[in-house]
Coordinates of C-alpha atoms in Angstrom, one line a residue:
Chain A
M18 CA 9.5 73.7 9.1
S19 CA 6.8 75.2 6.7
E20 CA 5.4 77.4 10.0
A21 CA 9.1 78.6 10.4
A22 CA 9.1 79.8 6.8
A23 CA 5.5 81.4 7.3
G24 CA 6.9 83.1 10.2
T25 CA 9.7 85.0 8.5
G26 CA 7.3 85.6 5.2
A27 CA 4.7 87.3 7.4
K28 CA 7.3 89.3 9.4
A29 CA 9.2 90.7 6.3
R30 CA 6.1 91.5 4.6
S31 CA 4.4 93.4 7.4
A32 CA 7.8 95.4 7.5
G33 CA 7.9 95.8 3.8
S34 CA 4.1 96.8 3.1
A35 CA 2.2 99.4 4.8
A36 CA -1.2 98.5 3.3
P37 CA -3.8 97.0 5.4
A38 CA -4.7 93.5 4.5
A39 CA -8.3 94.0 3.8
A40 CA -7.8 96.7 1.3
A41 CA -7.7 95.9 -2.4
A42 CA -4.1 94.6 -3.4
L43 CA -4.6 95.3 -6.9
E44 CA -7.3 97.2 -8.8
L45 CA -7.5 97.5 -12.4
R46 CA -9.3 100.4 -13.9
G47 CA -10.6 100.6 -17.6
L48 CA -7.3 98.3 -18.5
Q49 CA -7.5 98.1 -22.1
K50 CA -4.7 96.0 -24.5
S51 CA -5.1 95.6 -28.3
Y52 CA -1.8 94.1 -30.2
V53 CA -3.4 95.1 -33.5
R54 CA -4.9 98.5 -33.8
G55 CA -8.8 98.2 -33.8
K56 CA -8.7 94.6 -32.6
P57 CA -9.0 95.0 -28.5
V58 CA -8.1 91.9 -26.5
L59 CA -9.1 93.3 -23.5
R60 CA -11.8 95.9 -23.4
A61 CA -11.7 98.1 -20.4
I62 CA -11.4 95.6 -17.5
D63 CA -12.4 96.9 -14.1
L64 CA -11.2 94.4 -11.4
S65 CA -10.7 94.7 -7.7
I66 CA -8.6 91.9 -5.9
A67 CA -8.6 91.7 -2.2
G68 CA -5.7 91.4 0.0
T69 CA -6.0 87.6 0.5
G70 CA -7.4 84.5 -1.2
L71 CA -7.2 82.6 -4.4
T72 CA -8.9 84.1 -7.4
A73 CA -9.2 82.2 -10.7
I74 CA -9.7 83.6 -14.1
I75 CA -11.3 81.2 -16.6
G76 CA -12.5 81.6 -20.4
P77 CA -11.7 80.4 -23.7
S78 CA -8.4 80.4 -25.2
G79 CA -7.5 83.7 -26.9
T80 CA -10.0 85.7 -24.8
G81 CA -7.2 87.7 -22.9
K82 CA -6.6 85.8 -19.7
S83 CA -3.0 85.7 -20.5
T84 CA -2.8 89.3 -21.6
L85 CA -4.6 90.5 -18.7
I86 CA -2.0 88.7 -16.1
R87 CA 0.8 90.0 -18.1
C88 CA -0.5 93.7 -18.0
V89 CA -0.3 93.5 -14.3
N90 CA 3.4 93.3 -14.2
R91 CA 4.0 94.9 -17.5
L92 CA 5.4 91.8 -19.4
V93 CA 2.8 93.2 -21.9
E94 CA 2.4 96.7 -22.2
P95 CA -1.3 97.9 -21.5
S96 CA -2.7 100.0 -24.4
G97 CA -5.0 102.0 -21.9
G98 CA -6.3 102.1 -18.4
Q99 CA -4.6 101.6 -15.0
V100 CA -3.1 99.0 -12.8
L101 CA -2.9 99.9 -9.2
L102 CA -0.8 98.0 -6.7
D103 CA -1.6 98.8 -3.3
G104 CA -2.8 102.3 -4.6
E105 CA 0.5 102.9 -6.9
D106 CA -0.1 103.0 -10.5
L107 CA 2.2 100.5 -12.3
T108 CA 1.5 101.8 -15.8
A109 CA 3.2 105.1 -15.2
L110 CA 6.3 103.6 -13.9
R111 CA 9.8 103.4 -16.2
G112 CA 13.0 101.8 -15.7
R113 CA 14.3 101.2 -12.4
S114 CA 11.0 102.1 -10.6
L115 CA 9.2 99.6 -12.8
R116 CA 11.8 97.0 -11.8
L117 CA 11.3 97.6 -8.3
A118 CA 7.5 97.5 -8.6
R119 CA 8.0 94.0 -10.4
R120 CA 10.1 93.0 -7.2
R121 CA 6.5 92.9 -5.4
I122 CA 4.7 90.8 -8.0
G123 CA 5.6 86.9 -8.0
M124 CA 4.6 84.9 -11.2
V125 CA 4.4 81.5 -12.0
F126 CA 4.4 80.1 -15.5
Q127 CA 2.8 77.2 -17.6
E128 CA 6.0 76.1 -19.0
Y129 CA 7.9 76.8 -15.3
N130 CA 10.3 79.1 -17.0
L131 CA 13.2 77.8 -14.8
V132 CA 16.9 78.4 -15.8
E133 CA 17.2 74.9 -16.9
R134 CA 20.9 74.5 -16.4
L135 CA 21.3 75.9 -13.3
T136 CA 20.6 74.1 -10.0
V137 CA 17.2 74.4 -7.9
I138 CA 18.8 76.4 -5.2
E139 CA 20.1 78.7 -7.8
N140 CA 16.8 79.0 -9.6
L141 CA 15.1 79.8 -6.1
L142 CA 17.8 82.6 -5.5
C143 CA 17.3 83.9 -8.9
G144 CA 14.0 85.1 -7.3
R145 CA 16.2 87.5 -5.5
L146 CA 17.8 89.0 -8.4
G147 CA 15.7 92.0 -8.0
H148 CA 17.1 92.8 -4.6
V149 CA 20.7 91.5 -5.0
G150 CA 23.3 93.4 -7.4
A151 CA 24.1 91.8 -10.5
L152 CA 27.9 91.5 -9.5
R153 CA 27.1 89.8 -6.3
A154 CA 24.7 87.6 -7.7
W155 CA 27.2 86.6 -10.5
L156 CA 29.6 85.6 -7.8
R157 CA 26.8 83.7 -6.0
R158 CA 27.4 86.0 -2.8
F159 CA 23.6 86.2 -2.0
P160 CA 23.2 87.4 1.6
P161 CA 22.8 84.3 4.3
A162 CA 19.1 85.5 4.9
D163 CA 18.1 84.7 1.1
I164 CA 20.0 81.1 1.3
D165 CA 18.2 80.4 4.5
R166 CA 14.8 81.3 3.2
A167 CA 15.6 79.5 0.0
F168 CA 16.4 76.2 2.0
E169 CA 13.0 77.0 4.2
L170 CA 10.9 77.4 0.9
L171 CA 12.6 74.0 -0.6
D172 CA 11.5 72.2 2.6
A173 CA 7.9 73.9 2.3
V174 CA 7.6 72.5 -1.3
G175 CA 9.0 69.1 -0.4
L176 CA 12.1 69.4 -2.5
A177 CA 14.8 69.6 0.2
D178 CA 16.8 66.8 -1.3
F179 CA 16.9 68.5 -4.6
A180 CA 18.8 71.8 -3.7
K181 CA 21.8 70.8 -6.0
T182 CA 20.0 69.0 -8.6
R183 CA 20.0 70.7 -12.1
A184 CA 16.6 72.1 -12.9
D185 CA 16.5 70.1 -16.0
A186 CA 16.6 66.7 -14.3
L187 CA 13.4 67.4 -12.5
S188 CA 9.7 66.2 -13.7
G189 CA 7.0 68.8 -14.5
G190 CA 5.5 68.8 -11.0
Q191 CA 8.7 69.2 -9.4
R192 CA 9.4 72.2 -11.6
Q193 CA 6.6 74.0 -11.3
R194 CA 7.0 73.7 -7.3
V195 CA 10.4 75.3 -7.9
G196 CA 8.6 77.8 -10.1
I197 CA 6.4 78.5 -6.9
A198 CA 9.2 78.7 -4.6
R199 CA 11.1 81.1 -7.0
A200 CA 8.1 83.7 -6.9
L201 CA 7.7 83.1 -3.1
M202 CA 11.7 84.0 -2.9
Q203 CA 10.5 87.5 -3.6
Q204 CA 8.1 87.8 -0.7
P205 CA 5.8 89.5 -3.1
R206 CA 2.8 91.3 -2.3
L207 CA 0.7 89.5 -5.0
L208 CA 1.1 86.2 -7.0
L209 CA 0.3 85.7 -10.6
A210 CA 0.0 82.5 -12.0
D211 CA -0.4 81.8 -15.8
E212 CA -2.0 78.3 -16.6
P213 CA 0.3 77.0 -13.9
T214 CA -1.2 73.5 -14.3
S215 CA -1.9 73.3 -17.8
S216 CA 1.2 71.1 -18.8
L217 CA 0.7 68.7 -15.7
D218 CA -1.3 65.8 -15.0
P219 CA -4.5 65.8 -13.1
K220 CA -3.2 64.6 -10.0
T221 CA 0.0 66.8 -9.9
S222 CA -2.5 69.6 -10.9
V223 CA -4.2 69.0 -7.7
E224 CA -1.2 68.8 -5.8
V225 CA 0.5 72.0 -7.4
M226 CA -2.6 74.0 -6.6
E227 CA -2.9 72.9 -3.0
L228 CA 0.5 73.9 -2.6
M229 CA 0.3 77.2 -4.1
R230 CA -2.9 77.8 -2.3
G231 CA -1.6 76.9 1.0
L232 CA 1.5 78.7 0.9
C233 CA 0.2 82.1 -0.1
A234 CA -2.7 81.8 2.5
Q235 CA 0.0 81.2 5.3
R236 CA 2.0 84.3 3.9
G237 CA -1.3 86.3 3.4
I238 CA -0.6 86.7 -0.4
P239 CA -3.4 87.1 -2.8
V240 CA -3.2 84.8 -5.9
I241 CA -4.6 85.2 -9.3
V242 CA -4.6 82.2 -11.4
N243 CA -5.5 81.8 -15.2
M244 CA -6.9 78.5 -15.5
H245 CA -8.3 76.2 -18.2
D246 CA -9.9 73.6 -15.8
V247 CA -13.0 74.8 -14.5
E248 CA -13.4 71.9 -12.2
L249 CA -9.9 72.9 -10.5
A250 CA -11.0 76.6 -10.5
R251 CA -14.2 75.5 -8.5
R252 CA -12.0 73.5 -6.1
F253 CA -9.5 75.9 -5.2
A254 CA -10.6 79.4 -6.0
A255 CA -12.7 81.6 -3.6
R256 CA -13.7 83.8 -6.3
I257 CA -14.1 83.1 -10.2
I258 CA -14.1 85.5 -12.8
G259 CA -15.2 84.4 -16.4
M260 CA -13.9 86.0 -19.4
S261 CA -15.3 86.0 -22.8
G262 CA -14.2 88.3 -25.9
G263 CA -12.0 90.6 -23.7
R264 CA -14.8 91.3 -21.3
V265 CA -15.4 90.1 -17.7
V266 CA -18.7 88.2 -17.8
F267 CA -18.7 86.5 -14.7
D268 CA -17.4 87.7 -11.3
G269 CA -18.6 86.0 -8.1
P270 CA -17.9 83.0 -5.7
A271 CA -17.1 79.8 -7.2
T272 CA -20.4 78.3 -5.5
A273 CA -22.1 80.8 -7.6
L274 CA -20.9 79.6 -10.9
T275 CA -23.6 77.9 -12.7
D276 CA -24.0 76.0 -16.3
E277 CA -25.8 79.0 -17.5
H278 CA -22.8 81.0 -16.6
L279 CA -20.4 78.5 -18.3
K280 CA -22.3 78.7 -21.4
Q281 CA -22.2 82.5 -21.4
I282 CA -18.3 82.1 -20.9
Y283 CA -17.4 79.4 -23.4
G284 CA -20.5 79.6 -25.7
G285 CA -22.5 76.7 -27.1
E286 CA -23.6 73.8 -24.6
G287 CA -23.0 70.5 -26.3
W288 CA -19.8 70.2 -24.4
L289 CA -21.3 70.5 -21.0
A290 CA -22.0 67.1 -19.5
Chain B
M17 CA -2.1 54.6 -62.5
D18 CA -5.0 53.2 -64.2
G19 CA -4.3 49.8 -62.4
S20 CA -4.8 51.5 -59.3
R21 CA -7.9 53.5 -60.2
G22 CA -10.5 50.9 -59.2
V23 CA -8.9 50.4 -56.0
A24 CA -9.1 53.9 -55.3
E25 CA -12.5 54.2 -56.2
N26 CA -13.5 51.9 -53.9
L27 CA -11.7 53.4 -51.2
T28 CA -13.0 57.0 -51.8
P29 CA -16.3 57.9 -50.2
G30 CA -18.9 58.8 -52.8
T31 CA -19.5 62.3 -51.9
A32 CA -16.4 63.9 -52.9
V33 CA -16.6 64.8 -56.8
R34 CA -14.3 67.4 -57.8
R35 CA -13.2 66.8 -61.4
E36 CA -14.3 64.2 -64.2
S37 CA -10.9 62.8 -65.0
H38 CA -12.1 59.6 -66.7
A39 CA -15.2 59.2 -68.9
S40 CA -15.9 55.6 -68.4
G41 CA -19.3 56.4 -67.2
Q42 CA -19.4 54.2 -64.4
P43 CA -22.9 54.9 -62.6
G44 CA -22.4 56.5 -59.0
S45 CA -18.7 56.3 -58.9
A46 CA -16.6 58.7 -56.9
V47 CA -14.0 60.7 -58.8
R48 CA -10.5 60.2 -57.6
R49 CA -9.1 63.3 -56.0
E50 CA -5.5 63.8 -57.5
W51 CA -2.6 65.0 -55.6
Q52 CA 0.8 66.0 -56.6
R53 CA 3.8 67.4 -54.8
F54 CA 4.6 70.1 -57.1
T55 CA 2.4 72.6 -59.3
A56 CA 3.4 72.8 -62.8
G57 CA 4.9 75.9 -62.4
E58 CA 7.0 74.6 -59.4
R59 CA 8.0 71.8 -61.7
L60 CA 9.5 74.4 -64.1
A61 CA 11.1 76.3 -61.5
R62 CA 12.9 72.9 -60.2
F63 CA 13.8 72.3 -63.9
A64 CA 15.3 75.8 -64.5
V65 CA 17.4 75.4 -61.1
Y66 CA 19.1 72.2 -62.1
F67 CA 19.7 73.5 -65.7
F68 CA 21.5 76.3 -64.4
V69 CA 23.6 74.3 -61.9
V70 CA 24.5 72.0 -64.9
A71 CA 25.3 75.0 -67.2
A72 CA 27.3 76.7 -64.6
F73 CA 29.5 73.6 -63.9
V74 CA 30.2 73.1 -67.6
L75 CA 30.9 77.0 -68.3
S76 CA 33.3 77.0 -65.1
L77 CA 35.2 74.1 -66.6
G78 CA 35.8 76.0 -69.6
T79 CA 37.1 79.1 -67.7
V80 CA 39.5 77.1 -65.4
E81 CA 41.6 76.1 -68.6
V82 CA 42.7 73.0 -67.3
I83 CA 46.1 72.1 -69.1
P84 CA 46.0 68.4 -70.3
E85 CA 49.9 67.9 -70.0
F86 CA 50.0 69.0 -66.4
L87 CA 46.9 67.1 -65.4
W88 CA 48.3 63.8 -66.7
D89 CA 51.7 64.6 -65.4
A90 CA 50.3 65.0 -61.9
P91 CA 50.8 61.4 -60.3
A92 CA 54.4 61.4 -61.5
Q93 CA 54.9 64.8 -59.9
V94 CA 53.1 63.7 -56.6
Q95 CA 55.5 60.4 -56.6
D96 CA 58.4 62.6 -57.1
L97 CA 57.6 65.0 -54.3
L98 CA 57.0 62.0 -51.9
V99 CA 60.4 60.5 -52.7
R100 CA 62.1 63.7 -52.0
M101 CA 60.3 64.2 -48.8
W102 CA 61.3 60.7 -47.7
P103 CA 62.6 60.1 -45.1
P104 CA 62.1 63.5 -43.1
D105 CA 65.0 65.4 -41.9
Y106 CA 64.0 64.6 -38.1
A107 CA 67.0 66.3 -36.7
H108 CA 65.6 69.7 -38.3
Y109 CA 62.7 69.8 -35.6
P110 CA 64.7 70.5 -32.5
A111 CA 66.8 73.0 -34.4
S112 CA 64.2 75.1 -35.6
V113 CA 60.6 73.8 -36.0
H114 CA 59.8 73.4 -32.4
A115 CA 60.4 77.0 -31.5
A116 CA 58.2 78.0 -34.4
L117 CA 55.6 75.3 -33.5
V118 CA 55.2 76.9 -29.9
E119 CA 55.0 80.3 -31.4
T120 CA 52.2 79.2 -33.4
L121 CA 50.3 77.9 -30.7
H122 CA 50.9 81.1 -28.6
M123 CA 49.6 82.9 -31.6
A124 CA 46.5 80.8 -32.1
T125 CA 45.7 81.2 -28.2
L126 CA 46.4 84.8 -27.7
G127 CA 44.5 85.6 -30.8
T128 CA 41.6 83.5 -29.7
V129 CA 41.4 85.4 -26.4
I130 CA 41.6 88.8 -28.0
A131 CA 39.0 87.9 -30.4
V132 CA 36.7 86.6 -27.8
L133 CA 37.1 89.7 -25.7
L134 CA 36.1 91.9 -28.6
A135 CA 33.4 89.6 -29.8
V136 CA 31.2 89.2 -26.8
P137 CA 30.1 92.9 -26.6
L138 CA 29.7 92.9 -30.3
G139 CA 27.7 89.5 -30.3
L140 CA 25.5 90.9 -27.5
L141 CA 24.8 94.3 -29.3
A142 CA 23.9 92.0 -32.5
A143 CA 21.5 89.9 -30.8
S144 CA 17.9 91.3 -31.7
N145 CA 16.5 89.9 -28.4
V146 CA 19.3 91.1 -26.0
M147 CA 19.7 94.5 -27.5
P148 CA 16.3 95.5 -29.0
S149 CA 17.3 98.3 -31.2
R150 CA 17.5 97.6 -34.9
T151 CA 20.0 100.4 -35.6
V152 CA 22.6 98.8 -32.8
N153 CA 22.0 95.4 -34.4
T154 CA 22.7 96.6 -38.0
V155 CA 26.0 98.4 -36.8
A156 CA 27.2 95.5 -34.7
K157 CA 26.4 92.9 -37.4
L158 CA 28.3 95.3 -40.0
A159 CA 31.4 95.3 -37.8
L160 CA 31.0 91.7 -37.4
V161 CA 30.8 91.1 -41.3
T162 CA 33.9 93.6 -41.9
S163 CA 35.9 91.4 -39.7
R164 CA 34.8 88.0 -41.6
S165 CA 35.0 89.5 -44.9
V166 CA 38.7 90.2 -44.7
N167 CA 40.7 86.9 -45.1
S168 CA 43.3 86.4 -42.5
L169 CA 46.1 86.5 -44.8
V170 CA 45.0 90.0 -45.9
W171 CA 44.5 91.1 -42.1
A172 CA 48.3 89.7 -41.5
L173 CA 49.5 91.8 -44.6
L174 CA 47.8 95.0 -43.1
F175 CA 49.2 94.5 -39.7
I176 CA 52.6 93.6 -41.0
A177 CA 52.4 96.9 -42.6
V178 CA 51.7 98.6 -39.3
F179 CA 53.8 96.6 -36.8
G180 CA 56.5 95.0 -39.2
P181 CA 56.5 91.1 -39.9
G182 CA 56.4 88.9 -36.9
A183 CA 54.2 87.2 -34.2
L184 CA 52.6 90.3 -33.1
A185 CA 51.2 90.9 -36.8
G186 CA 50.0 87.4 -37.1
T187 CA 48.2 87.1 -33.5
L188 CA 46.2 90.4 -34.3
A189 CA 45.6 88.9 -37.8
I190 CA 44.2 85.8 -36.3
A191 CA 42.1 87.9 -33.6
F192 CA 40.7 90.3 -36.1
R193 CA 39.6 87.3 -38.5
S194 CA 38.2 85.7 -35.4
I195 CA 36.0 88.5 -34.0
G196 CA 33.5 88.1 -36.7
F197 CA 33.3 84.3 -36.6
V198 CA 32.6 84.2 -32.8
G199 CA 30.6 87.2 -32.6
K200 CA 28.3 86.2 -35.2
L201 CA 27.7 82.5 -33.8
L202 CA 27.5 84.0 -30.4
G203 CA 24.8 86.5 -31.3
E204 CA 23.0 83.6 -33.1
A205 CA 23.0 81.4 -30.3
L206 CA 21.7 84.3 -28.2
E207 CA 18.9 84.8 -30.5
E208 CA 17.9 81.1 -30.4
A209 CA 17.8 81.4 -26.2
H210 CA 14.5 80.6 -24.9
R211 CA 12.6 83.3 -23.6
G212 CA 10.8 81.9 -21.0
P213 CA 13.4 82.0 -18.4
V214 CA 14.5 85.5 -19.2
E215 CA 10.9 86.5 -18.9
A216 CA 10.8 85.2 -15.3
L217 CA 13.7 86.7 -14.2
K218 CA 12.2 90.1 -15.8
A219 CA 9.0 89.6 -14.0
S220 CA 11.0 89.3 -10.7
G221 CA 12.7 92.6 -11.3
A222 CA 15.9 91.6 -12.3
P223 CA 18.0 94.1 -13.7
W224 CA 19.8 94.0 -17.4
P225 CA 23.1 92.7 -16.2
S226 CA 21.4 89.9 -13.9
L227 CA 19.2 89.0 -17.0
L228 CA 22.4 88.2 -18.8
V229 CA 24.3 86.4 -16.4
F230 CA 21.2 84.1 -15.3
G231 CA 18.9 84.2 -18.2
Y232 CA 21.0 84.0 -21.3
W233 CA 24.5 82.8 -20.1
P234 CA 23.6 79.6 -18.9
Q235 CA 21.5 78.9 -22.1
V236 CA 24.4 80.0 -24.4
K237 CA 27.3 78.5 -22.3
P238 CA 27.8 75.1 -24.0
A239 CA 27.7 76.9 -27.7
F240 CA 29.9 79.7 -26.3
W241 CA 32.7 77.4 -25.3
A242 CA 32.2 75.0 -28.3
L243 CA 32.6 77.9 -30.7
V244 CA 35.6 79.3 -28.7
L245 CA 37.4 76.0 -28.8
L246 CA 36.3 75.3 -32.7
R247 CA 37.9 78.8 -33.5
W248 CA 41.0 78.0 -31.6
D249 CA 41.1 74.9 -33.5
I250 CA 41.1 76.5 -36.9
N251 CA 43.3 79.3 -35.6
V252 CA 46.0 76.8 -34.6
R253 CA 45.7 75.7 -38.5
E254 CA 45.4 79.2 -40.0
S255 CA 48.5 80.6 -37.9
A256 CA 50.6 77.8 -39.8
V257 CA 49.7 79.4 -43.0
L258 CA 50.3 83.2 -41.7
G259 CA 54.1 82.5 -41.5
L260 CA 54.0 82.3 -45.6
V261 CA 53.4 86.2 -45.6
G262 CA 56.0 86.8 -42.6
A263 CA 53.6 86.8 -39.8
G264 CA 55.5 84.3 -37.4
G265 CA 54.7 81.0 -36.4
I266 CA 55.8 77.7 -38.2
G267 CA 54.8 79.0 -41.3
V268 CA 57.9 80.9 -41.6
A269 CA 59.8 77.3 -41.2
L270 CA 57.6 75.8 -43.9
N271 CA 58.1 78.6 -46.3
T272 CA 62.0 78.8 -45.9
A273 CA 62.0 74.9 -46.4
M274 CA 60.1 75.2 -49.3
N275 CA 62.1 78.1 -50.7
L276 CA 65.3 76.1 -50.3
F277 CA 63.7 72.8 -51.9
Q278 CA 64.5 70.9 -48.6
W279 CA 61.6 68.7 -49.0
D280 CA 62.6 66.4 -46.0
R281 CA 62.4 69.2 -43.9
V282 CA 58.9 70.3 -45.3
A283 CA 58.1 67.0 -44.5
V284 CA 59.1 67.3 -40.8
V285 CA 57.1 70.7 -40.6
L286 CA 53.8 69.4 -42.1
L287 CA 54.2 66.3 -39.8
A288 CA 54.6 68.7 -36.7
I289 CA 51.4 70.7 -37.9
F290 CA 49.3 67.4 -38.6
A291 CA 50.4 66.3 -34.8
V292 CA 49.3 69.5 -33.5
V293 CA 46.0 69.6 -35.1
I294 CA 45.2 65.9 -34.1
V295 CA 46.1 66.7 -30.3
A296 CA 44.0 70.0 -30.9
E297 CA 41.2 68.0 -32.0
V298 CA 41.4 65.6 -29.2
V299 CA 41.6 68.3 -26.5
V300 CA 38.8 70.2 -28.2
T301 CA 36.4 67.0 -28.1
W302 CA 37.4 66.1 -24.5
V303 CA 36.5 69.6 -23.2
R304 CA 33.4 69.8 -25.2
G305 CA 32.4 66.7 -23.5
R306 CA 33.0 68.2 -20.2
I307 CA 31.3 71.4 -20.7
L308 CA 28.1 70.0 -22.3

């Protein structure tokens, strides 16, 4: 079942996006953000995210991890710099063109952000709202292809029996699976995940990370994840980016991350076992 | 307080010294740290508030000018009224009350529907998270306040002046008074909606109408139906009063019976209104239970 889902996903993607898989999917150039003038949260971030693989961003609270991720799809308005998705500068977009660009970026949230009073399948179909007109969506007349894809993704995240269950009846882990499936409904070019496991227990966290990495690897979607849990980041990320004080202070493969680096990222050393 | 001092000293760590509050000169003992809920200024302010409340009550009693004779007389008058009302003239109900009652229900329902149609756009414009323009919010809220600040009796008199007496004036009076109520509460429900789901849909590239339908509507749906039903319930009762100024409905029957001192007929009208309100209450409770 999941192979079938992967097949349709890959086919549609290769039709939708012309960029070669090896090229950088996302490039940040001198990205800056300050909510209050003179107090920058992000100080000129330069990053390049490759076409595949999972990248984890770690760092202390309040260091701008969330802001960085939200600047990519402009949920937060950057103060300066460029965000290039497949070479297109998203910071210049307005209105409809911004909306169309957002369709290519999936997002998973810490608090799941499901529409609680809708069913699971309706929540998945919400991932298609960028493609389906508001009136058709309101009348629940989604294209059959979307409904097929929704059921395939429900199989893939192991919630096939919950299609008609209301989202507020699900557990945290189940909700986050719905969140991942909803993001993948967009057939995105890139998946952003803002602390996707911070509200989950350790076991569920691992399951959710496994699912997210697996599904995105099958579909060739690069993932950027904000994380609190360094061990989880080491376990699932190919590349780790350490942030501190609004700057990137570490950028390398997970295996290269040492206690020295962690001291530099989080400060102090008493907390290191 | 003095009785507890010794205990407090034993429990307090010896390091915390803030103020010498007692000069007993015990060596090495900690000074008790005091805590009071209100500062002296706050206590003064609270006393002032209580004082003004009592003063306002006493002053207003003086202004009302209660006439003692009328007050002592009241129980006898009530008794007299009840005697005149009993037994109710049930034959009067099919003759003229029933049609008026149905008209009242029609006025209340139609008025509520018109109010909802006009209040939904205003409520959306008044909610600062749905419509991020301060100016638009303010204009919409001003329109809603205008609707609420005019009593439905006054609306009825205005519409009677325009359309003449009858059910149309009453219906519009109900509608225009209800716009403010429904619009204000809908706007507040929208502002209390969680940002998360809306943000998620925005991040997926959903257009604005879809954000409303999928992000906000499921969140405000229970509140919306609850307040529409509540307003309908209020309107049923209010339309009974509107007849007093000639705006149609059961109030006209009530007014006529009162003017002719036919208290047994007044009793029937009051019983009819009471029955309708009870039925409305039951229906509203049942529907609310089904929606939530």
